[in-house]
XYZ file of C-alpha atoms in Angstrom:
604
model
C 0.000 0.000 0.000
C 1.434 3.377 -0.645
C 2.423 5.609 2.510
C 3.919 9.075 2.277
C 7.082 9.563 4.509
C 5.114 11.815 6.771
C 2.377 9.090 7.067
C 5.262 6.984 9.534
C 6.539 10.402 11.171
C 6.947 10.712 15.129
C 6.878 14.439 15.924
C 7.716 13.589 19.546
C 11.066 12.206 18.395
C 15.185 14.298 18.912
C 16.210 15.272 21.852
C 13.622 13.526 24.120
C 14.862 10.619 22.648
C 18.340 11.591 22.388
C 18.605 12.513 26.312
C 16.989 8.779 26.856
C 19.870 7.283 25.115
C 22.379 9.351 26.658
C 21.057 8.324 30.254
C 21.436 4.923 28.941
C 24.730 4.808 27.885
C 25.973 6.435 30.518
C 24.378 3.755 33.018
C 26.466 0.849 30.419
C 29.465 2.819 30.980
C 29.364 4.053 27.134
C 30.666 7.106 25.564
C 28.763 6.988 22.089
C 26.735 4.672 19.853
C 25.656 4.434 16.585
C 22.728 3.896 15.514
C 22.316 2.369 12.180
C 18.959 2.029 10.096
C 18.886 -1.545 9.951
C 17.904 -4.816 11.438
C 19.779 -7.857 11.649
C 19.024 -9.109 8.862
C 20.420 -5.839 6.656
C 17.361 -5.640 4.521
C 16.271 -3.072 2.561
C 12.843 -3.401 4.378
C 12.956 -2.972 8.310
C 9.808 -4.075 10.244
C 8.381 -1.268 12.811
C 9.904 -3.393 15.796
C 13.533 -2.317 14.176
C 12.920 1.297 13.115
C 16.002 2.330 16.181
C 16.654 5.185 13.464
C 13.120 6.514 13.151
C 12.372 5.954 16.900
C 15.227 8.664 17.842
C 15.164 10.477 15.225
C 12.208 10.587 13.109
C 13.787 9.933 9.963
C 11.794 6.977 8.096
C 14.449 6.795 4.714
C 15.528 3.331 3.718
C 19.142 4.233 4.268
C 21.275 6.200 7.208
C 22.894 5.949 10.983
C 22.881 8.407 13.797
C 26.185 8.669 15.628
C 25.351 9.588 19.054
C 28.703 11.077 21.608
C 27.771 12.621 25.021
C 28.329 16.260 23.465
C 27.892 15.766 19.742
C 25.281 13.956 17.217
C 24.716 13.599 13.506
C 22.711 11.868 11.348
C 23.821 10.354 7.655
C 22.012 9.861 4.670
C 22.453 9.935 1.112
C 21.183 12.323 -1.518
C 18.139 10.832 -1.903
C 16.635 11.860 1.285
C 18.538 15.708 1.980
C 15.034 17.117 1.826
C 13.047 14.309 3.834
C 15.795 14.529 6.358
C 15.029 17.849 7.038
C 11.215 17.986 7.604
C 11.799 14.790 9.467
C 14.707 15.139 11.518
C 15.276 17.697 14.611
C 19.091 19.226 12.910
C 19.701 21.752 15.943
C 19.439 17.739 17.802
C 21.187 15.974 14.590
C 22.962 17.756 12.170
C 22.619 16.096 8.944
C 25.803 14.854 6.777
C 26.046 12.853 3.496
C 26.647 9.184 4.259
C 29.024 8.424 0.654
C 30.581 11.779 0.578
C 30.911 12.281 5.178
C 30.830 9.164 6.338
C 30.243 8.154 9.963
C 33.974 7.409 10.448
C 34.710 10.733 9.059
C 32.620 11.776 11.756
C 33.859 9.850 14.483
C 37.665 10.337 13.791
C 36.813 14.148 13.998
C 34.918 13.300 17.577
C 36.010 10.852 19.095
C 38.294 11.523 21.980
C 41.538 9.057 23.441
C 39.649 6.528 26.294
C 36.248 6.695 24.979
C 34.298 3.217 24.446
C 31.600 4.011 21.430
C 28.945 1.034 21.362
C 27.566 -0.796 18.646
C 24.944 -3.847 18.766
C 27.118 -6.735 16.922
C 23.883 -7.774 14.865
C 23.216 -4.485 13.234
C 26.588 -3.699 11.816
C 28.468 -6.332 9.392
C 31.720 -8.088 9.723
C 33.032 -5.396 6.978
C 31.331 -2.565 8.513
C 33.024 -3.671 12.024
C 36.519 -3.586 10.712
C 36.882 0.049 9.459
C 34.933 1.485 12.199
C 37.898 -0.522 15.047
C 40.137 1.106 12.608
C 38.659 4.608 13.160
C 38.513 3.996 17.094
C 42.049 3.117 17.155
C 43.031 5.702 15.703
C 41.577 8.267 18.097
C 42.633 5.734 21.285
C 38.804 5.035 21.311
C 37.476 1.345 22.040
C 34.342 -0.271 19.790
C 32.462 -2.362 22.094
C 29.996 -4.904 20.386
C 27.342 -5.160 22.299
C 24.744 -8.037 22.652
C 21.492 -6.279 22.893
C 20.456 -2.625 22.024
C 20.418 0.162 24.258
C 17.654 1.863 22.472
C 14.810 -0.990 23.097
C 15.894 -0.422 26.727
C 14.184 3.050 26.881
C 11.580 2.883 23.724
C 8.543 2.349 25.542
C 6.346 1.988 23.334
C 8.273 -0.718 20.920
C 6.291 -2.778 18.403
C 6.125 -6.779 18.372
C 8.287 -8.571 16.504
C 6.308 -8.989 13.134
C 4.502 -12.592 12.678
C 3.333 -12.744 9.492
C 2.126 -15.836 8.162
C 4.801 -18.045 6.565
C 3.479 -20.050 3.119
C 4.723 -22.403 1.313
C 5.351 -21.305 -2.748
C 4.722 -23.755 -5.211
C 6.842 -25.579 -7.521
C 4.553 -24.703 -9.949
C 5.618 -21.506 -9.697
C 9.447 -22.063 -8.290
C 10.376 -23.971 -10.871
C 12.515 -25.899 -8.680
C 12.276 -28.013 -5.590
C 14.378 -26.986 -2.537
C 15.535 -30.827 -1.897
C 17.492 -29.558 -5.263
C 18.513 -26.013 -4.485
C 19.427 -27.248 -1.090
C 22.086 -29.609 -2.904
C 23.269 -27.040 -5.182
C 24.060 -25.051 -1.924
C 25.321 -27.896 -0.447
C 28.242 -28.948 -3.576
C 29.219 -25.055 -3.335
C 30.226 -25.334 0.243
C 32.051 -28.473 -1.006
C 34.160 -26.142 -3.308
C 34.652 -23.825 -0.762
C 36.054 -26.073 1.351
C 33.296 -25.118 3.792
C 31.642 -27.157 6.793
C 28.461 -24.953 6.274
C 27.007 -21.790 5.770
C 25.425 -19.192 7.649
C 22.545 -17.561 5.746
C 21.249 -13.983 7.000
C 19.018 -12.628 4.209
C 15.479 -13.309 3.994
C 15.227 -13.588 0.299
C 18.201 -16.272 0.118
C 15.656 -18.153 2.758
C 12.878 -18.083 1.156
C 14.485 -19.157 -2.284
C 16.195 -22.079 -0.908
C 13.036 -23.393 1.383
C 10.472 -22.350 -1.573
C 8.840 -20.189 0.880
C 7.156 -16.441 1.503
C 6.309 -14.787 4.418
C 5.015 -11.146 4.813
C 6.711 -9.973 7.828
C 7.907 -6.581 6.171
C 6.552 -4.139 3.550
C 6.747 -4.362 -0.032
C 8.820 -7.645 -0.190
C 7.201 -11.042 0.737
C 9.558 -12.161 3.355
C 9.868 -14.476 6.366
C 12.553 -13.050 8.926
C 14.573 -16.177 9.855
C 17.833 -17.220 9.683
C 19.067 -20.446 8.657
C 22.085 -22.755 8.517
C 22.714 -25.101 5.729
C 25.838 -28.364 6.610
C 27.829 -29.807 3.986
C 26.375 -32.785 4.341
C 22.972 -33.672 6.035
C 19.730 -31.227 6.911
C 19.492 -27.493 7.095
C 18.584 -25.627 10.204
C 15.707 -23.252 9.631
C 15.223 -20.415 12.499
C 12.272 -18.714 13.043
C 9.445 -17.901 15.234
C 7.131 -20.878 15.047
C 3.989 -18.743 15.691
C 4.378 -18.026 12.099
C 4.527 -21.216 10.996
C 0.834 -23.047 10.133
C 0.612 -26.861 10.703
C 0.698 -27.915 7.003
C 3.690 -25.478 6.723
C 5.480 -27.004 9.787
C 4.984 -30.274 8.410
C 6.135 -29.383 4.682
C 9.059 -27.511 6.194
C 10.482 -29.838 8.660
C 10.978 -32.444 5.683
C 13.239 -30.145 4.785
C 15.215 -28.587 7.614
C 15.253 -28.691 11.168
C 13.120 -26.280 12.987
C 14.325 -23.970 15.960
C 13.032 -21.053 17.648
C 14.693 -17.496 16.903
C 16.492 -18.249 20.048
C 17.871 -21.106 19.053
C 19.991 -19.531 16.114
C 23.317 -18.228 18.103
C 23.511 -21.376 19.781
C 23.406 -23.169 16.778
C 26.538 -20.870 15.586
C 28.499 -21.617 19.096
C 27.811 -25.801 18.323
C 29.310 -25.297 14.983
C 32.303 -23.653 16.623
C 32.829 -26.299 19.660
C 33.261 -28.784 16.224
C 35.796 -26.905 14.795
C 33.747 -26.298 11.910
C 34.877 -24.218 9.060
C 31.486 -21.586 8.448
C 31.076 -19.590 5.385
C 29.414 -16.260 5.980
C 28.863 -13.102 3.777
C 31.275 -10.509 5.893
C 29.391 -7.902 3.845
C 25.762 -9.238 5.284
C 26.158 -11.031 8.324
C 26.475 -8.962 11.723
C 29.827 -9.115 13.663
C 27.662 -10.735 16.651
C 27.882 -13.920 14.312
C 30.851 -14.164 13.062
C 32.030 -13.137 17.336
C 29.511 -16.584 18.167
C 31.347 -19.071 15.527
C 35.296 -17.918 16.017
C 34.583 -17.180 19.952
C 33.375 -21.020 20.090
C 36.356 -22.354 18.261
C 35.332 -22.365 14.629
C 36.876 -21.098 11.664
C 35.560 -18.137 9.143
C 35.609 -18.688 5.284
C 34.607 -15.204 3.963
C 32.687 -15.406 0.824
C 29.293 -14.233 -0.997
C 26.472 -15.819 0.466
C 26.000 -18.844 -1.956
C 22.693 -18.484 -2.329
C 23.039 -15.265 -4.246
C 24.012 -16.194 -7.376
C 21.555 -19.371 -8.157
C 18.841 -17.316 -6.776
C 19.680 -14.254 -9.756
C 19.788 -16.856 -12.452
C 15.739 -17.545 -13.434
C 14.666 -20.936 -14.395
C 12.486 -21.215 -17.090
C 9.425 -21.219 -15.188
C 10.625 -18.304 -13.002
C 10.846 -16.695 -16.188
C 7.330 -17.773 -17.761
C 6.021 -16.290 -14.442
C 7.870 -12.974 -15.648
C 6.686 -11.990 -18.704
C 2.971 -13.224 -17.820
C 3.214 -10.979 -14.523
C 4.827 -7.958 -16.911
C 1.527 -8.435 -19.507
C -0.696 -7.605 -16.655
C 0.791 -5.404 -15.119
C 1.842 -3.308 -18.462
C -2.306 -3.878 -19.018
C -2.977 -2.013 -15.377
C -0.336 0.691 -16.256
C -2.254 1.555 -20.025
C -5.053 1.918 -18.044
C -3.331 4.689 -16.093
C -1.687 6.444 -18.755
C -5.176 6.800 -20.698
C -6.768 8.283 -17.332
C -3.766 10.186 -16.311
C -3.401 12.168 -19.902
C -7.286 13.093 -19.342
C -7.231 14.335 -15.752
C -3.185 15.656 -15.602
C -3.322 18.903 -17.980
C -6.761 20.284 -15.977
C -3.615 20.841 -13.317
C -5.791 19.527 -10.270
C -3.701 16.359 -10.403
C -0.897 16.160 -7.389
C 1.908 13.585 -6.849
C -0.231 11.815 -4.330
C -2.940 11.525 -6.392
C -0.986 9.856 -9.367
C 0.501 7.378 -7.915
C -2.664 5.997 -5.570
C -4.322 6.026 -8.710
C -1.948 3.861 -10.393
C -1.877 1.067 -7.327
C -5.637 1.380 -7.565
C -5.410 0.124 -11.662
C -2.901 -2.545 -10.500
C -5.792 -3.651 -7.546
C -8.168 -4.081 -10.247
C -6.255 -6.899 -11.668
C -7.201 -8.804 -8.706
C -3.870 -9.973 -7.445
C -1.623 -7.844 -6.699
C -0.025 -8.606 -3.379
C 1.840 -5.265 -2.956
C 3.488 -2.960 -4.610
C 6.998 -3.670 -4.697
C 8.442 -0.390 -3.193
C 7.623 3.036 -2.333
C 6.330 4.898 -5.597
C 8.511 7.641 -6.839
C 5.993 10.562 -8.084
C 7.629 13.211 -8.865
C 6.126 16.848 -10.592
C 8.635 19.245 -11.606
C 11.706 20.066 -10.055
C 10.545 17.093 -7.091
C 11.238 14.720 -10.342
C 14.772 15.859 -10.737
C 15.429 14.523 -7.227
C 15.958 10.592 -8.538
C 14.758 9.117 -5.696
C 12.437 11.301 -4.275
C 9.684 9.953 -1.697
C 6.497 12.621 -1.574
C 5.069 13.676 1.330
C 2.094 15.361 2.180
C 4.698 18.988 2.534
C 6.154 18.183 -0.311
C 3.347 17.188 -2.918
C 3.040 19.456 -5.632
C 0.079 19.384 -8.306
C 1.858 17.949 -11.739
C 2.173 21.622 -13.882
C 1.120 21.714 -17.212
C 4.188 22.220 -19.404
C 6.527 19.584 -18.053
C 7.804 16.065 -17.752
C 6.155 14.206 -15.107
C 8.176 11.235 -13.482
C 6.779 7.965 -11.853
C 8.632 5.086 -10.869
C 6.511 1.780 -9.489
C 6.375 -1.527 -9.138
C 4.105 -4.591 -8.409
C 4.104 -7.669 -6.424
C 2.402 -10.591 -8.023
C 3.134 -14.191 -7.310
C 4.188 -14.857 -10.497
C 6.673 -12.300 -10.704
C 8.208 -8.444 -9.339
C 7.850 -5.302 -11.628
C 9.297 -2.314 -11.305
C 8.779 0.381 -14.342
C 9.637 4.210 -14.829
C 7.856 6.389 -17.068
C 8.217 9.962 -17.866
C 5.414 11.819 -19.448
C 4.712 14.894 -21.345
C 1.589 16.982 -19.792
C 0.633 19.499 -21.765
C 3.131 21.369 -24.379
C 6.777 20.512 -23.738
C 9.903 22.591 -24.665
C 12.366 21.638 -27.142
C 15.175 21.473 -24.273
C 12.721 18.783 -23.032
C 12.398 16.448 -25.769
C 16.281 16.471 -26.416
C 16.905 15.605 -22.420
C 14.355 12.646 -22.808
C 15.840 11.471 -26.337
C 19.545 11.334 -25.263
C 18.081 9.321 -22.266
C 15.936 7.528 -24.287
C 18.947 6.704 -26.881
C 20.636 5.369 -23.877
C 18.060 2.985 -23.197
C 17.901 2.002 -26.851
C 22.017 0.743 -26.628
C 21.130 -1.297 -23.491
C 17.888 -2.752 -24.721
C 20.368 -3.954 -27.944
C 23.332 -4.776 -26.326
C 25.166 -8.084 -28.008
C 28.159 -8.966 -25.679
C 30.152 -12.241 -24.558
C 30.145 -13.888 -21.983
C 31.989 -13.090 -18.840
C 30.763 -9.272 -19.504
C 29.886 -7.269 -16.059
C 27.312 -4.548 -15.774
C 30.417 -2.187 -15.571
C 31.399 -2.864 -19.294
C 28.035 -2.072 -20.490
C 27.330 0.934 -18.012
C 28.664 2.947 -20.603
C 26.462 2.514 -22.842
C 23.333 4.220 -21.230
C 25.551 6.919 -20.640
C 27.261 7.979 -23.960
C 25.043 9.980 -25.876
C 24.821 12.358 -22.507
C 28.896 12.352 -22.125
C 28.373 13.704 -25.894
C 26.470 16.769 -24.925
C 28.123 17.011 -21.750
C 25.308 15.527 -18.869
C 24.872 12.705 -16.715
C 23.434 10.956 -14.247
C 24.472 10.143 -10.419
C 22.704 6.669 -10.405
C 23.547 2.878 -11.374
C 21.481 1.787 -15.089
C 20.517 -0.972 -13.530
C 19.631 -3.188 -10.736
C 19.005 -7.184 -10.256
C 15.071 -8.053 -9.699
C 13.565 -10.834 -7.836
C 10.955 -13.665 -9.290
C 8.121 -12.594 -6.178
C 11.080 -11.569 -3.880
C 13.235 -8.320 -3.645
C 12.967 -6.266 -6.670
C 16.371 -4.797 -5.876
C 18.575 -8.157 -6.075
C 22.000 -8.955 -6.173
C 24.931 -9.461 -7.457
C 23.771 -8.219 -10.855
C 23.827 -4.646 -11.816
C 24.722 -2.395 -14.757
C 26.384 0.276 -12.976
C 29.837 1.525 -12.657
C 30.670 -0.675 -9.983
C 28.866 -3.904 -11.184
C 31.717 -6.439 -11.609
C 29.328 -9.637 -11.936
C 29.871 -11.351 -15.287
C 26.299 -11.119 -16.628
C 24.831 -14.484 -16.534
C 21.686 -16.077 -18.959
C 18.216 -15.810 -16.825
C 19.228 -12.528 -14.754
C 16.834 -9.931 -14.643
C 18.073 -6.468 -14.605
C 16.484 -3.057 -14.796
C 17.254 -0.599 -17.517
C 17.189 2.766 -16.083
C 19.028 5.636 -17.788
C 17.607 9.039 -16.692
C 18.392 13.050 -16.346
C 17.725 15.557 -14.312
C 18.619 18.973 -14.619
C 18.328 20.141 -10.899
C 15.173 22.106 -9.639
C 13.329 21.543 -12.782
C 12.401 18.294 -13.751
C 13.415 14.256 -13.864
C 13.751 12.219 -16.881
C 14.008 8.452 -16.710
C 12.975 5.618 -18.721
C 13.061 2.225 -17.038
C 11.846 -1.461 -18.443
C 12.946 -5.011 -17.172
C 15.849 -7.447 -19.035
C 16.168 -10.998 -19.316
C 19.661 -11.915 -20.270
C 19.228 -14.253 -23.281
C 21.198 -17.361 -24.021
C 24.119 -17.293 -25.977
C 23.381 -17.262 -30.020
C 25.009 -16.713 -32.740
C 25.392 -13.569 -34.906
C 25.007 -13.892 -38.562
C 29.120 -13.369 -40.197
C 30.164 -13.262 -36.654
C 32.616 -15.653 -35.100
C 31.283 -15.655 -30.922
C 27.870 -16.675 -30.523
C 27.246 -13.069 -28.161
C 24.628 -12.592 -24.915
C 21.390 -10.391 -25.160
C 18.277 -8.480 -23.568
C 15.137 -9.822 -23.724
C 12.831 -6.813 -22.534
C 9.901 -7.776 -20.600
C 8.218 -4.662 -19.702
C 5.250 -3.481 -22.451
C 3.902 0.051 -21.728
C 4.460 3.085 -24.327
C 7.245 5.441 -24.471
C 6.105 9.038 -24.737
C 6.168 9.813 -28.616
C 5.329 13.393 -27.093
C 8.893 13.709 -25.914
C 10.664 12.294 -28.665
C 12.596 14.054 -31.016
C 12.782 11.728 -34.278
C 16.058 13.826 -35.438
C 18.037 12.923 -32.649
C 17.346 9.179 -33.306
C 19.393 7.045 -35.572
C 17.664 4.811 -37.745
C 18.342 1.117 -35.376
C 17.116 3.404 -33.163
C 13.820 4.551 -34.640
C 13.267 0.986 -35.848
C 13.518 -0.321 -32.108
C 11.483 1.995 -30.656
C 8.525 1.539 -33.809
C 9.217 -2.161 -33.217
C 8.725 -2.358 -29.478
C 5.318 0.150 -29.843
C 4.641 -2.681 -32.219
C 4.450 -5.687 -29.738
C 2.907 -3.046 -27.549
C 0.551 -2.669 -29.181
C -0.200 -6.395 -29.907
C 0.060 -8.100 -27.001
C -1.124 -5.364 -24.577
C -4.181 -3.745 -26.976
C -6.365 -7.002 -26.309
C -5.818 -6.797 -22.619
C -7.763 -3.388 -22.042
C -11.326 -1.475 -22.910
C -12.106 0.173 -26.130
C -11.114 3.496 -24.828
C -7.986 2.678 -23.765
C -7.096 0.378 -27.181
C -8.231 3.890 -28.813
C -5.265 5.902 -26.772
C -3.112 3.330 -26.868
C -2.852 2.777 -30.595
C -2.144 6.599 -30.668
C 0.339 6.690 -28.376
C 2.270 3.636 -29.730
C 1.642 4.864 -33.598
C 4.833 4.473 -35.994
C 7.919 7.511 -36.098
């Protein structure tokens, strides 16, 4: 369901709050702690009972920390949130710095003084994390003490329950696979590792490898657990059994053994007493478990969670469930381009508006689960900030005259979307349609993109990008992310971005964003979904070369488009693709909207 920040806001957070903690810490003996916005699980999603960040500060962003000294304290986030941080957050309590470009250590080597002990709780921060931050504390004669519980929940009164959402059971059907057989692939990687077992932290790696869902968080349909998986013999699954139905128990426990929550850091200790050799992700697993296993006697092997990669890679089925998921939901999103070019130039139409509409077209289809993250609406000079969340402050009505930017996505059980259009309301400037060609030229070279195998999203970054280099513009985000089949729809390792360094593999999805936005005036981006295509060969060619397969069908703005600036491949593959538009989506909706869409797909 779509919430505004402001819908989550606590005005009665800062320095009530803030004096709390201090009391606190000074009763532990502490000198500082951070508090990071995360949960132990470092997902993207954070269930209320987590929200430490928001509870002291009142910042509800999907990324930042609070450093907290007895005389000194800052919050960090990136530039996606400078403006929600500062309707949100108290700054005379928390002055706000950029978390790439000031980092917390930044911070802390500038504030922490020689004796001080700065606190952290050793499952919010990851074995990575850990290591730079005992470098910053040694270098100011500070000490990082890892903590076992949280000194926040000590003095949030009011803290939410753990979430207990109902845990089901996803069908092969659906899958593709059964988990008997993922759990075996997992199991002959360890092998080659040279790995006892594995220590799995993320959700979504869980609920691949068991073939489950849960819904314990928003947006993403995820069981919080945590799970070990032995070289040899049966997983252990950990979660809170109140979740857990009878026939889902039973179906489970076939496959794993099943312990409480409390049961998981004891389970890390046995493998240690055994001398066990654990693999764990030291960029996603807290320091509190790597502490457990080497503390116990056991032996790290530091490596990418294993479930990573097998999980990017779509079966055929996963796939199937894909495109049919991407016809719908391309059908529910014609639907709201037809209404939106009605209502939008009357200039009644705000950002809140848009975007409930649009989740309202995707109810009608009758199974949507969720949307799969917080819509980006964004009217004027709100669109040129790329990541911008509206609030009820912030929401402006769409003017008449310029681009208007939305970014959404679905949750089906078939399959995640996630979809960025940018669209002309009312009569649009020249300047306009040559920013939204050069970015739509961008997403042209990706969408065509022949390359070999063992390329990395880094190689073909460039692409999006060079027809902006040429006139001298850019943009400050990645091209493209991984997406989930009904899980996360921003999965790794895949990416097309400057630091994507995974060789691209056949059966990853990946989003094709290229965008521009020329600051306080408008956003421009154009996003559909991949499929990485098999291998094939290329006519007078001597390497058979990889491809794109795109999956999302709704119209590119012809409005925007300026047909000079496009090459002829180009004009062809944007005629083409308003082709199968046209074709397979046109059947799907009314006779109104078959009307507009034939327009707005007709041939440049």
């Amino acid at each position: 369901m779509f919430q505004t920040f402001d819908d989550l806001s606590d005005p009665s957070c800062g320095a009530p709050h803030a004096a709390l903690l201090r009391t606190e810490l000074a009763r532990r003996g502490l000198d500082g702690f951070l508090v990071p916005r995360a949960d132990a699980h470092q997902g993207e999603y954070v269930p209320p009972h987590d929200c430490r960040l928001q509870w002291l500060t009142g910042f509800t962003g999907s990324a930042g920390m609070a450093a907290v000294l007895g005389n000194a304290a800052a919050i960090f986030v990136d530039g996606r949130y400078t403006i929600q941080v500062r309707e949100q957050v108290d700054l005379d309590v928390f002055p706000a710095r950029h978390l790439i470009n000031e980092p917390v250590t930044d911070w802390l080597a500038e504030h922490l003084e020689p004796g001080q002990k700065l606190g952290i709780d050793a499952m919010l921060h990851t074995v990575r994390e850990v290591r730079r931050l005992r470098e910053v504390c040694r270098d100011a004669g500070a000490e990082l003490v890892t903590l076992g519980d949280n000194p926040v929940d000590d003095v949030w009164d009011d803290r939410p329950e753990p979430p207990l959402g109902d845990v089901s059971l996803y069908p092969v059907t659906l899958a593709g696979r059964d988990a008997q057989d993922k759990i075996a692939e997992i199991q002959a990687a360890l092998g080659d590792k040279k790995a006892d077992a594995c220590v799995l932290t993320q959700p979504d790696s869980i609920a691949w490898l068991f073939n489950i869902r849960g819904s314990d968080v928003n947006h993403t349909p995820l069981p919080l657990s945590f799970a070990t998986v032995p070289r040899e013999g049966k997983p252990a699954l950990y979660i809170d059994g109140r979740k857990l139905s009878n026939s889902v128990r039973d179906a489970l426990s076939d496959l794993a053994d099943l312990g409480e929550s409390d049961g998981f850091m004891p389970g890390l200790k046995a493998f240690g007493e055994a001398g066990a050799r654990v693999l764990i992700d030291p960029a996603l697993a807290g320091i509190g478990i790597a502490d457990a296993i080497t503390g116990a006697g056991g032996t790290l092997v530091e490596a990418q969670d294993p479930v990573l990669l097998p999980k990017a890679i779509k079966n055929e089925i996963e796939l199937k469930g894909a495109r049919e998921a991407h016809i719908r939901d391309a059908a529910a999103y014609v639907n709201f381009l037809c209404w939106f070019d009605e209502v939008a130039p009357k200039g009644d139409l705000d950002e809140i508006g848009a975007a409930e509409k649009l989740e309202e077209f995707r109810r009608q289809t009758g199974v949507l689960k969720d949307i799969s993250f917080d819509t980006i609406s964004g009217a004027g000079p709100n669109g040129a900030i790329c990541h911008y969340r509206v609030s009820r402050t912030s929401n402006l009505k769409i003017p008449v005259g310029k681009p208007f930017l939305i970014d959404s996505g679905a949750q089906y059980e078939d399959g995640t979307t996630d979809i960025t259009r940018t669209i002309a309301v009312g009569e649009v400037s020249a300047e306009m349609k040559r920013h939204f060609t050069l970015v739509l030229k961008g997403h042209i070279a990706i969408s065509i993109a022949k390359f070999p195998a063992g390329t990395t999203g880094a190689q073909l970054d460039t692409l999006a990008r060079i027809d902006l280099w040429k006139a001298g513009l850019d943009f400050d985000h990645g091209t493209g992310h991984g997406v989930g089949a009904y899980l996360s729809v921003h999965e790794g390792p895949q990416r097309i971005a400057k630091t994507g360094t995974v060789p691209l593999k056949p059966g990853m999805i990946l989003s094709n964003e290229p965008g521009y936005y020329p600051a306080g005036e408008y956003g421009i981006r154009l996003e559909n979904l991949e499929i990485v295509t098999e291998a094939r060969d290329i006519p007078g060619g001597e390497r058979p070369m990889l491809g794109f397969e795109t999956i999302t069908l709704v119209p590119m703005d012809l409005r925007l488009v300026e047909p000079a600036l496009l090459t002829g491949p180009e004009r062809d593959w944007l005629n083409r693709y308003h082709e199968r538009v046209r074709a397979e989506i046109g059947p799907l909706v009314g006779a109104r909207e078959r009307i507009w869409l034939e327009q707005a797909t007709k041939e440049i």
